mmCIF file of C-alpha atoms in Angstrom:
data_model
loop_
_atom_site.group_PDB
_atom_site.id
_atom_site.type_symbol
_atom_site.label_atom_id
_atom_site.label_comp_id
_atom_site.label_asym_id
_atom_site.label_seq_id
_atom_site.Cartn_x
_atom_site.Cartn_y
_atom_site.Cartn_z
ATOM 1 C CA UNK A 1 -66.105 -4.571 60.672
ATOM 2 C CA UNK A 2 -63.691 -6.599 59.052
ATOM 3 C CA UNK A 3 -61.100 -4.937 57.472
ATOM 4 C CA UNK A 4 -60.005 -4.964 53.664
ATOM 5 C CA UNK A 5 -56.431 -5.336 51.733
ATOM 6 C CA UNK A 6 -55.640 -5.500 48.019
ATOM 7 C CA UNK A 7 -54.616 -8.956 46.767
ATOM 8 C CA UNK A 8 -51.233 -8.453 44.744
ATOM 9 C CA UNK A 9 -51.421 -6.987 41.494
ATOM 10 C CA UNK A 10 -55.564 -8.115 40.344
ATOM 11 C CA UNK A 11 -56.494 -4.881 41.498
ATOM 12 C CA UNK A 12 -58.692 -6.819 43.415
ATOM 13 C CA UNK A 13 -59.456 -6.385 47.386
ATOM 14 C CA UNK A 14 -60.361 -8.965 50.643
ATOM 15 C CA UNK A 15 -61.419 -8.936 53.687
ATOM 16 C CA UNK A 16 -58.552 -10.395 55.748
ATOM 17 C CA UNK A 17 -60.975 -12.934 56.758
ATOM 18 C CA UNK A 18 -61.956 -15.070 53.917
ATOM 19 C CA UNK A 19 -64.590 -18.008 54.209
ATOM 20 C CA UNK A 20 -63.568 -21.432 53.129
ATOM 21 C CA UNK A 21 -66.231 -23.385 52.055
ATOM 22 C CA UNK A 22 -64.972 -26.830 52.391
ATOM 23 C CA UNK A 23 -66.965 -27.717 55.553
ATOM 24 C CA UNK A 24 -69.744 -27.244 53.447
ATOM 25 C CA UNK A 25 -69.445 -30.219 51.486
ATOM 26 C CA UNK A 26 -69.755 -32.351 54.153
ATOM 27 C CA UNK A 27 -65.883 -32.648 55.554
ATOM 28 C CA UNK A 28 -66.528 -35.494 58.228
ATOM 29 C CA UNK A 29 -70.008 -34.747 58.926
ATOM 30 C CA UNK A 30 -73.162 -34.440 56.893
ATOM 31 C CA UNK A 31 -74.262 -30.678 57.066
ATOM 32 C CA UNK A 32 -78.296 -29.663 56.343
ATOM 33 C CA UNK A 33 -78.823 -27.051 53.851
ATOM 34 C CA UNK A 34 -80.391 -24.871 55.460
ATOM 35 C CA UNK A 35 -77.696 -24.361 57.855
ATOM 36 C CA UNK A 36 -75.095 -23.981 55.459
ATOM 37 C CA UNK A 37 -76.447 -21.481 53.216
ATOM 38 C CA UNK A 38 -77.399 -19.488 56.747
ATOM 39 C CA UNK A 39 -73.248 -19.380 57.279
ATOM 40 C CA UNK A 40 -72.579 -18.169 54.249
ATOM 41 C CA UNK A 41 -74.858 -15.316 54.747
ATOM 42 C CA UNK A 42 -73.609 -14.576 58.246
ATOM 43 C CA UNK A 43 -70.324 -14.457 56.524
ATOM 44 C CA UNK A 44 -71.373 -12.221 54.369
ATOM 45 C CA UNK A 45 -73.146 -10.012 57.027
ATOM 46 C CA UNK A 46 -70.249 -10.034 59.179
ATOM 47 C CA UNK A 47 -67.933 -7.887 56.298
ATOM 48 C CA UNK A 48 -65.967 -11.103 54.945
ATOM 49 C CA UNK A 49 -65.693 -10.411 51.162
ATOM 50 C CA UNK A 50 -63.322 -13.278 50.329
ATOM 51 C CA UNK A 51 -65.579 -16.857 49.160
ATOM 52 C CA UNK A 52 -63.144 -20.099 48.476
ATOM 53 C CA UNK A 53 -64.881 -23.206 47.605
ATOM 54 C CA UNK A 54 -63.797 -26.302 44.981
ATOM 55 C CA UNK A 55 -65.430 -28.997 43.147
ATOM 56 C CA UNK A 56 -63.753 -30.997 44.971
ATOM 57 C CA UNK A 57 -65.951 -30.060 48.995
ATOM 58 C CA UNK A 58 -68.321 -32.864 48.752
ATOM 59 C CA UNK A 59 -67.407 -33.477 44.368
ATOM 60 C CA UNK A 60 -69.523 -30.031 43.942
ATOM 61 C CA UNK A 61 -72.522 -29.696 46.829
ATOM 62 C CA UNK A 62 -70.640 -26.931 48.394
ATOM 63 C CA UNK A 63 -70.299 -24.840 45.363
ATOM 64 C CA UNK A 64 -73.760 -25.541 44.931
ATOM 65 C CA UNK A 65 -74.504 -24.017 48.325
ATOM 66 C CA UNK A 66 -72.488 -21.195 47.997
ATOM 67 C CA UNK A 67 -73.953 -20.508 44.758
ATOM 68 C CA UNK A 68 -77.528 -20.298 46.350
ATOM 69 C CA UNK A 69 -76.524 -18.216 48.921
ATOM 70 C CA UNK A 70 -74.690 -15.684 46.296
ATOM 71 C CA UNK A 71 -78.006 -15.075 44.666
ATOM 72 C CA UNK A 72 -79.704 -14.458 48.272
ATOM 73 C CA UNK A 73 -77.288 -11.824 48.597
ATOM 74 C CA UNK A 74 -75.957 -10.786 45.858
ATOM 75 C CA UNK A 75 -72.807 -12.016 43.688
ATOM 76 C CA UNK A 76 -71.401 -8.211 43.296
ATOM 77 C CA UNK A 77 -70.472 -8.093 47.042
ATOM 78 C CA UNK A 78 -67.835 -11.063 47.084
ATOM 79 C CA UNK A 79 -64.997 -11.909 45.246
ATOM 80 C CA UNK A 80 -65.151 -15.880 44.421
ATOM 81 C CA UNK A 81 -62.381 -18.138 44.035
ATOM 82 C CA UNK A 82 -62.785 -21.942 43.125
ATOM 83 C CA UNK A 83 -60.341 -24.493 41.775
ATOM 84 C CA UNK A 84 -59.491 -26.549 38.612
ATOM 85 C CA UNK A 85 -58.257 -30.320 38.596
ATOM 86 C CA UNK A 86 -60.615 -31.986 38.924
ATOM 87 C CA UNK A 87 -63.732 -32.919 36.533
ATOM 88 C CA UNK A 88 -66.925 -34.090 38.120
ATOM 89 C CA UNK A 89 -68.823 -37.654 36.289
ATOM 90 C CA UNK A 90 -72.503 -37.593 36.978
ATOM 91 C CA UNK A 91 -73.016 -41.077 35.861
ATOM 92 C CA UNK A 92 -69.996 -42.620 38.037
ATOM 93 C CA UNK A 93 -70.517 -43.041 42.099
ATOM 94 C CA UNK A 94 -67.340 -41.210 43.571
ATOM 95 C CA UNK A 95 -64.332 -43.876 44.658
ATOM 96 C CA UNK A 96 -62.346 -43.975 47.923
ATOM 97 C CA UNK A 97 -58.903 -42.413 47.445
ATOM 98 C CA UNK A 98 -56.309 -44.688 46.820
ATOM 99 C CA UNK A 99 -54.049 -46.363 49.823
ATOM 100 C CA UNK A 100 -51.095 -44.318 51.301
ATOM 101 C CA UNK A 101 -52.453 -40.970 49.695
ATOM 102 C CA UNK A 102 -53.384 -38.714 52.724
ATOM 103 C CA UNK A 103 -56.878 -36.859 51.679
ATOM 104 C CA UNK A 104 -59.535 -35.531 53.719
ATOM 105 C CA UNK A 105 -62.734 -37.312 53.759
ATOM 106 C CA UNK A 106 -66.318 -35.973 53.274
ATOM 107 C CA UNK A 107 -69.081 -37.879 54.810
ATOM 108 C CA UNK A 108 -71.611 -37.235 52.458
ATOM 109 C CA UNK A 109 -71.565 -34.752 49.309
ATOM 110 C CA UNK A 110 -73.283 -35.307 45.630
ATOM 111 C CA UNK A 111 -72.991 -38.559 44.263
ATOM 112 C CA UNK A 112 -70.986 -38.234 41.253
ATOM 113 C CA UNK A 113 -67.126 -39.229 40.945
ATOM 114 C CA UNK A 114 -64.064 -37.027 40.501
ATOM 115 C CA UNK A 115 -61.665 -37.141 38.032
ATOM 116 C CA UNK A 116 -58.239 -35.480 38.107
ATOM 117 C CA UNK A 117 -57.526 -33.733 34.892
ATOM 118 C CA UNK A 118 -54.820 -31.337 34.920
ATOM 119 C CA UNK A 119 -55.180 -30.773 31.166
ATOM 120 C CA UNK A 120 -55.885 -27.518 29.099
ATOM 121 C CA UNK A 121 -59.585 -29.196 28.098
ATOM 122 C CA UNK A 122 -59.768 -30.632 31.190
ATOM 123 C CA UNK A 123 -59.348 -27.261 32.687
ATOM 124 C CA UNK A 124 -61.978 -25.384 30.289
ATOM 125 C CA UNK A 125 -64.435 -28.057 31.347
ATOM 126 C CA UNK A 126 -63.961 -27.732 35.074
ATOM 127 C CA UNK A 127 -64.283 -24.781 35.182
ATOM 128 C CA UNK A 128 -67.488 -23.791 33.117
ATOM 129 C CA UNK A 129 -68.889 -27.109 35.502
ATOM 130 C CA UNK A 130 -67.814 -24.890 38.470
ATOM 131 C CA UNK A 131 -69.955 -21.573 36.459
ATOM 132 C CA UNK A 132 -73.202 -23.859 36.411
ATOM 133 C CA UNK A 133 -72.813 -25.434 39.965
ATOM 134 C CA UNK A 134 -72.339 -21.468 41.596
ATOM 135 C CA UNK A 135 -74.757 -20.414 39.201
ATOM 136 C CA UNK A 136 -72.899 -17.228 38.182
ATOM 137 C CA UNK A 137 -71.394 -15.998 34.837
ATOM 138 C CA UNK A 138 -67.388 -15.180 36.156
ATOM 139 C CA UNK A 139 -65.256 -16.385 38.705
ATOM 140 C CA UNK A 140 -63.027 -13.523 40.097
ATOM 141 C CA UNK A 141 -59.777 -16.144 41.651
ATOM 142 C CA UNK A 142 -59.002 -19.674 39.917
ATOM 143 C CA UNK A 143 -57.096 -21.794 41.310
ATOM 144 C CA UNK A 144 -54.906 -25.129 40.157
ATOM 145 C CA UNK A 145 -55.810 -27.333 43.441
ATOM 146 C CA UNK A 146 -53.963 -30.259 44.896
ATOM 147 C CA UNK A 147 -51.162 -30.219 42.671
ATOM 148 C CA UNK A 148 -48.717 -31.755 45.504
ATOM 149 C CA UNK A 149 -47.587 -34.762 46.908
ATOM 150 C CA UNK A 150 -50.094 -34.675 49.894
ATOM 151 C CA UNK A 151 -52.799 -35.322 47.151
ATOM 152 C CA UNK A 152 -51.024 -37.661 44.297
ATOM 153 C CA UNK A 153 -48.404 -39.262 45.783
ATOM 154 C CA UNK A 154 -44.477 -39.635 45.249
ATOM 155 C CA UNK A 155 -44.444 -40.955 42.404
ATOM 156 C CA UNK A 156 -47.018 -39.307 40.489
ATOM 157 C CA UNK A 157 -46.162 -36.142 41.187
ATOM 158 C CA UNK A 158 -43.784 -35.070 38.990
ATOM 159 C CA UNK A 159 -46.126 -36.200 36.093
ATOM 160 C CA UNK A 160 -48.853 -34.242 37.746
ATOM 161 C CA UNK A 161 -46.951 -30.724 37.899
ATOM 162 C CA UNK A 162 -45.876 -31.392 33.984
ATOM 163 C CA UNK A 163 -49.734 -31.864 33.315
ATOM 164 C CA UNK A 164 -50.564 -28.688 34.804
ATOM 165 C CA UNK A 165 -47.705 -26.922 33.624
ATOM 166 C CA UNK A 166 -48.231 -27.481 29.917
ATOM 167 C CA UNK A 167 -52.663 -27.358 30.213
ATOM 168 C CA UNK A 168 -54.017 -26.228 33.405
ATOM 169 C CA UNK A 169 -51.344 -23.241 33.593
ATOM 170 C CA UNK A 170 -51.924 -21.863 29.905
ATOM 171 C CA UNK A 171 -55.612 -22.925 30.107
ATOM 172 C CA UNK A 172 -55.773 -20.458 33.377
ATOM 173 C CA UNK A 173 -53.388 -17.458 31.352
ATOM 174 C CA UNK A 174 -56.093 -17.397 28.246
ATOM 175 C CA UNK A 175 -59.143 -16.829 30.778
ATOM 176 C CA UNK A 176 -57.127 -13.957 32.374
ATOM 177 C CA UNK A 177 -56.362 -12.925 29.118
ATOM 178 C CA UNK A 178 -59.458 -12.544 28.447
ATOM 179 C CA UNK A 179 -60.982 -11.203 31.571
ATOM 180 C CA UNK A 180 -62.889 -14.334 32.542
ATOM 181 C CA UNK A 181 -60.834 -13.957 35.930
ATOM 182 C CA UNK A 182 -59.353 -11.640 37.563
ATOM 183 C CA UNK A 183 -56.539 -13.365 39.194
ATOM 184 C CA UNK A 184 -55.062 -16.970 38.683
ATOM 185 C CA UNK A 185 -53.262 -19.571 41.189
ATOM 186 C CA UNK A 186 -52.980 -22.960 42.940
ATOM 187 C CA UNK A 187 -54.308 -24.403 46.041
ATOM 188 C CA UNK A 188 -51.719 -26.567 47.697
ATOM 189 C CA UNK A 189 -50.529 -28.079 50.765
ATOM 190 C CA UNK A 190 -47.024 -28.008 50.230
ATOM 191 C CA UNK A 191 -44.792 -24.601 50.927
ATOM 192 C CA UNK A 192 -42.084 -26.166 48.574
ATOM 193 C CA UNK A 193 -44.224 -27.163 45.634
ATOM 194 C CA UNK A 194 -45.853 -23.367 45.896
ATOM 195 C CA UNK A 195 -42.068 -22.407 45.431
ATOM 196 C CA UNK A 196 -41.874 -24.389 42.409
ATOM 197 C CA UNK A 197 -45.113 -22.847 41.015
ATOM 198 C CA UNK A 198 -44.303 -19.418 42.246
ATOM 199 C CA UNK A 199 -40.927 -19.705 40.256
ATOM 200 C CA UNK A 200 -42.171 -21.383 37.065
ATOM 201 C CA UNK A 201 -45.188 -19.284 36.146
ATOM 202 C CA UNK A 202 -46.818 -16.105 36.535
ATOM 203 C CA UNK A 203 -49.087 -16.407 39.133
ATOM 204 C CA UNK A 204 -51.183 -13.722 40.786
ATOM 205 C CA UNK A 205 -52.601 -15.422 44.335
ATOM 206 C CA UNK A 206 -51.623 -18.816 45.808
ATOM 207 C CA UNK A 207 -53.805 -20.416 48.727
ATOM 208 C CA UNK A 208 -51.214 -21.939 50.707
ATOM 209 C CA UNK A 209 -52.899 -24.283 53.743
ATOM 210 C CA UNK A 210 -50.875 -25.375 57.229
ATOM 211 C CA UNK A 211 -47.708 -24.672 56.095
ATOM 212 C CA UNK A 212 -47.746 -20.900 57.712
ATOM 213 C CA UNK A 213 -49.595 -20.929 60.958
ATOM 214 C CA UNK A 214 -48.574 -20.320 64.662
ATOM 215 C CA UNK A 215 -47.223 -24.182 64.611
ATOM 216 C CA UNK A 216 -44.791 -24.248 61.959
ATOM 217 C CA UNK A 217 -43.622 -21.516 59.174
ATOM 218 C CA UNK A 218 -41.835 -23.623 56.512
ATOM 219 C CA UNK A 219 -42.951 -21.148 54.250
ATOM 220 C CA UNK A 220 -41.122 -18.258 55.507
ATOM 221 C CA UNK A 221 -37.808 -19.438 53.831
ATOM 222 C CA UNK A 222 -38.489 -19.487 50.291
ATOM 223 C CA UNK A 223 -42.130 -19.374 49.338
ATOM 224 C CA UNK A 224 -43.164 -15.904 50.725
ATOM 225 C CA UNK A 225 -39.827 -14.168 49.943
ATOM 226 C CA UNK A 226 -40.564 -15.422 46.435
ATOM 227 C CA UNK A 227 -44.260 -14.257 46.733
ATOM 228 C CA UNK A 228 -43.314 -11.037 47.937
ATOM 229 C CA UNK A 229 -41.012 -10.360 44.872
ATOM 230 C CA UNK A 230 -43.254 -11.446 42.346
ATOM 231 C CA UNK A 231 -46.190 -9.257 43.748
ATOM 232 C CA UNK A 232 -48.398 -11.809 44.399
ATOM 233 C CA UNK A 233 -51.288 -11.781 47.364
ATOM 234 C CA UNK A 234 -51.359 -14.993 49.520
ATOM 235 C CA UNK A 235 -54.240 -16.273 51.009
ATOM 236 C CA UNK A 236 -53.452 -18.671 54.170
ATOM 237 C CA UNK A 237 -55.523 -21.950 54.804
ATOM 238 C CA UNK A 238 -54.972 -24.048 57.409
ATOM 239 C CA UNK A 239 -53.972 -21.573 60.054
ATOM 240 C CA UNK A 240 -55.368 -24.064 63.033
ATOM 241 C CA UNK A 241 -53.355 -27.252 61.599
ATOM 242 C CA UNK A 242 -56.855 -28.714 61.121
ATOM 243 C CA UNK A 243 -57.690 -28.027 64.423
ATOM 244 C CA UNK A 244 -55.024 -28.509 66.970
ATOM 245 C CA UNK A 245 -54.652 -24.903 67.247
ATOM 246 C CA UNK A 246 -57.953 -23.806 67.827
ATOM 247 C CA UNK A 247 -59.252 -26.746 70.266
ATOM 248 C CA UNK A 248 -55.456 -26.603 71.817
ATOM 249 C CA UNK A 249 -53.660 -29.650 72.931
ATOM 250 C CA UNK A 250 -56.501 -32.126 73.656
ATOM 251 C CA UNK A 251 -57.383 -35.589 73.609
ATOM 252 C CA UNK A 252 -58.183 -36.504 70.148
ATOM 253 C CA UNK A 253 -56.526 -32.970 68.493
ATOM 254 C CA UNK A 254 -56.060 -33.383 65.281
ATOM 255 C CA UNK A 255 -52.836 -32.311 63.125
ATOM 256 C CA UNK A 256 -52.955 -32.178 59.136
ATOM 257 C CA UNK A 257 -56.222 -34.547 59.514
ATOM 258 C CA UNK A 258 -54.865 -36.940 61.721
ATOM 259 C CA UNK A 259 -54.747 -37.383 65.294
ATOM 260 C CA UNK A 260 -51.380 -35.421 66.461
ATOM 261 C CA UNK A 261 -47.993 -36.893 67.779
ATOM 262 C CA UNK A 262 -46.580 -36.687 70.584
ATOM 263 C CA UNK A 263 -44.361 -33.696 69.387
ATOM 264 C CA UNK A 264 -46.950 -31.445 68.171
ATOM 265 C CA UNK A 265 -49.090 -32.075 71.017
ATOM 266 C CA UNK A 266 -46.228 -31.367 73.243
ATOM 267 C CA UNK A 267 -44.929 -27.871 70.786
ATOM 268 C CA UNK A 268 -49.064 -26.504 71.130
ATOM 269 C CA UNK A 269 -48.902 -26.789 74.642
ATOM 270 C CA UNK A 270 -46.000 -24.721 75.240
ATOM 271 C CA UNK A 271 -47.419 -22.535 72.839
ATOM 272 C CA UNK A 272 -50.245 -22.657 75.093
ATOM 273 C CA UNK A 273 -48.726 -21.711 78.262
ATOM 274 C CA UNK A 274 -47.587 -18.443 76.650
ATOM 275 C CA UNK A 275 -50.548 -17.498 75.420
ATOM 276 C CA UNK A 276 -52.542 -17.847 78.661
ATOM 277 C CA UNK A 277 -49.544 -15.853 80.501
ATOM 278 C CA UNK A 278 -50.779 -13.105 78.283
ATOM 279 C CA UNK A 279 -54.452 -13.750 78.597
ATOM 280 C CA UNK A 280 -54.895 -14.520 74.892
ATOM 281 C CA UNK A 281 -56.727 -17.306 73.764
ATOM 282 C CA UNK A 282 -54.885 -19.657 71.424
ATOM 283 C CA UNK A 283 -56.906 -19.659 68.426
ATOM 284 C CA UNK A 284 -56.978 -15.653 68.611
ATOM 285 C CA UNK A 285 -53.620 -15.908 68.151
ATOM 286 C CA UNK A 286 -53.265 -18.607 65.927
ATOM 287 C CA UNK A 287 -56.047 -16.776 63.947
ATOM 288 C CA UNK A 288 -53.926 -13.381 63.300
ATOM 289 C CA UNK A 289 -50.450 -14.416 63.257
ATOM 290 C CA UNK A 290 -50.360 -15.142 59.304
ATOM 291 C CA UNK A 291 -51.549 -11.433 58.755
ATOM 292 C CA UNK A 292 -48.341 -10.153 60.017
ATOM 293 C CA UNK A 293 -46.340 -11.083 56.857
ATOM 294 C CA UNK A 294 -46.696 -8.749 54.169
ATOM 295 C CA UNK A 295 -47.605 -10.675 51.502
ATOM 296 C CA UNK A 296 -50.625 -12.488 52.928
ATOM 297 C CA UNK A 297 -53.569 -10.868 52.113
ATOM 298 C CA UNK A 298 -56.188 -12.952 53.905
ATOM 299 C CA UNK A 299 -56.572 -16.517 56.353
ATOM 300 C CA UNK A 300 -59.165 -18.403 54.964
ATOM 301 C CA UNK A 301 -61.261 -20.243 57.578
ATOM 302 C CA UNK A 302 -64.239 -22.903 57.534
ATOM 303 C CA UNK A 303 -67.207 -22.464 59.034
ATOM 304 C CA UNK A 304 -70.380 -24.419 59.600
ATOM 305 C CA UNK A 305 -73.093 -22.457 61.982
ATOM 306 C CA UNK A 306 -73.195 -18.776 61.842
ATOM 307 C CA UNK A 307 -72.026 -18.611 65.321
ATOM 308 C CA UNK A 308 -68.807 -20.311 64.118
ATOM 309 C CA UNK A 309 -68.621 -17.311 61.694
ATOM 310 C CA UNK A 310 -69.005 -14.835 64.478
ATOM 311 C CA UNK A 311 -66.331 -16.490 66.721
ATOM 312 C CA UNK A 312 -63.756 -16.437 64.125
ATOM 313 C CA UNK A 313 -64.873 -12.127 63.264
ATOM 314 C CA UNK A 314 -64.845 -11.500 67.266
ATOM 315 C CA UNK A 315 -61.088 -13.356 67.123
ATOM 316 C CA UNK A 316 -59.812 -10.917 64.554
ATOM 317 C CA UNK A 317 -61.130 -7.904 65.834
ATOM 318 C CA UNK A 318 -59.241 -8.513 69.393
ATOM 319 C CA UNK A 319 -55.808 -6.974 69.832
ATOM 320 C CA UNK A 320 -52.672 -9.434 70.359
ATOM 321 C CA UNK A 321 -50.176 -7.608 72.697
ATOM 322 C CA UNK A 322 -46.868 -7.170 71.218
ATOM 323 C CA UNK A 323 -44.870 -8.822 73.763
ATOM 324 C CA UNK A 324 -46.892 -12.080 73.139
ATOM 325 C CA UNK A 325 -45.099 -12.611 69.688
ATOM 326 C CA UNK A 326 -41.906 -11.745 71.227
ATOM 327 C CA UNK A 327 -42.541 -13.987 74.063
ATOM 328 C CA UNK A 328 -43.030 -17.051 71.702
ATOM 329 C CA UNK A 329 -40.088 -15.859 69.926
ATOM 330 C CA UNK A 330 -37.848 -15.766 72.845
ATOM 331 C CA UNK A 331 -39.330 -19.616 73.814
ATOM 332 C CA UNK A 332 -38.169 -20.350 70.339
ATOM 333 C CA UNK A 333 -41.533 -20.936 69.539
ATOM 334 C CA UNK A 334 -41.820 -18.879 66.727
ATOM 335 C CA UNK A 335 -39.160 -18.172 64.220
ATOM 336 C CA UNK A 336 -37.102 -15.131 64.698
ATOM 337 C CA UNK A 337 -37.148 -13.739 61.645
ATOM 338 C CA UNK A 338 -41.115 -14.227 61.274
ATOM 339 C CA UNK A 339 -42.837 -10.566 60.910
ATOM 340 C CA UNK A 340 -46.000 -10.321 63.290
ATOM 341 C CA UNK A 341 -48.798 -8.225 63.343
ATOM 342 C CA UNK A 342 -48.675 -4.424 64.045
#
């Protein structure tokens, strides 16, 4: 069985697998229904507690499919977390993002067009859309997602974090306040702009995606000390780079939604020799080495069969030897200072 930690201060607990919803709103290939409600109940079978989803996974069909398969199973046995940002226009046909912005595409989806709005009304509206698309009453984790230059751009950003700063932020504080949710964050690419947040408000859970993984730990500086003192859980996204560290090195591997360079593809094979010299498989260990830092309560991971759900429980149940962390330490593979699991 998957296991369980607390997340921070909500009082709240997670199974340190969580199950990220956004192939289910048809992230580069159309998905049936029927299929992806089945994965969310094999998630739910297999122990995992932990539900993330946003409007934003196919403008709202995969909250709408994780809302259906909640009231197969039950809402009591999961904590949900969704996101704020955007609002969804039922009337309006969704737009392509604009040029030079880098954003993952979803081949299919519900045909209605996304709005960012970072503002407090903007907020309030998101989120009771998000209520009637899950089809539930509460919403345990809320999150303030894509607030970061991946998403908006160099020079909107700054104008972006003021916006949520001054609505989203206080719009998020009154529905803790009031017990709405249990726990309130962002979603973000970024390890620096998660600093910023981190620093500037008081957050209880941050979804942090590719930024701590067995590729790269730019987080490890400031973000998670910073975390760590403020009590917050972490959840970790991302932990296979979108992909490269679960299919390994391969032909068409793909890095933060693009095909990879030459230098990644080049770093994931050495990291690939060492696992093999310890008879690990790569995505094993790509799969458990977030869980080693203190503050990261659960790696959220997508799934879209049930067997993909199994796969990823079977990965975390497996042991990582000791000396393999060391080993990628001592290729300078890993950063020194980064804690690993027990």
């Amino acid at each position: 069985m998957i296991s369980q930690r607390s997340l921070g201060r909500t009082g709240l607990s997670v199974s340190t697998i969580g199950f990220g919803a956004a192939p289910l709103g048809d992230l580069y290939a159309k998905l049936d229904d029927s299929t992806a409600i089945a994965t969310v109940e094999a998630a739910a079978a297999a122990g995992i507690t932990l539900f993330d989803t946003s409007p934003h996974y196919g403008n709202g069909l995969a909250e709408h499919r994780v809302g259906t398969a909640l009231r197969r199973f039950g809402r009591d046995r999961v904590v949900l977390s969704t996101k704020v940002g955007r609002v969804m226009d039922p009337r309006r046909a969704p737009a392509p993002p604009p040029a030079g912005v880098i954003s993952p595409g979803f081949a299919g989806g519900l045909p209605h067009a996304a709005a960012f709005d970072y503002s407090f009304d903007g907020t309030m509206r998101a989120f009771e859309q998000s209520l009637l698309r899950l089809g539930t009453d509460r919403i345990d984790l809320l999150l303030i997602h894509d607030i970061d230059v991946w998403t908006h751009g160099p020079d909107a950003i700054e104008g972006r974090i003021r916006e949520a700063m001054e609505g989203a932020y206080p719009a998020l504080e009154r529905l803790r306040a009031e017990g709405v949710v249990k726990g309130i964050g962002i979603g973000v690419n970024e390890a620096d702009i998660a600093t910023r947040f981190a620093e500037a408000g008081d957050f209880d859970t941050m979804l942090l995606a590719g930024r701590y993984s067995l590729l790269e730990q730019p987080a490890l500086e400031r973000f998670l000390p910073v975390a760590r003192r403020k009590g917050m859980g972490i959840l970790m996204g991302g932990v296979f780079n979108s992909g490269i560290l679960a299919t390994g090195a391969v032909e068409g591997a793909h890095y933060n939604y693009a095909p990879a360079p030459p230098a990644v593809l080049q770093r994931v094979r050495r990291i690939e020799a060492v696992c093999r010299a310890h008879d690990v498989p790569l995505a094993r260990a790509a799969l458990q080495f977030p869980l080693g830092h203190p503050s990261v309560s659960s790696v959220v991971l997508g799934a879209v069969t049930p067997q993909e759900v199994a796969a990823n429980a079977a990965a975390a149940a497996e042991p990582v030897p000791a000396a393999l962390w060391q080993a990628l330490k001592d290729e300078r593979l890993l950063d020194a200072d980064a804690p690993v699991p027990a």
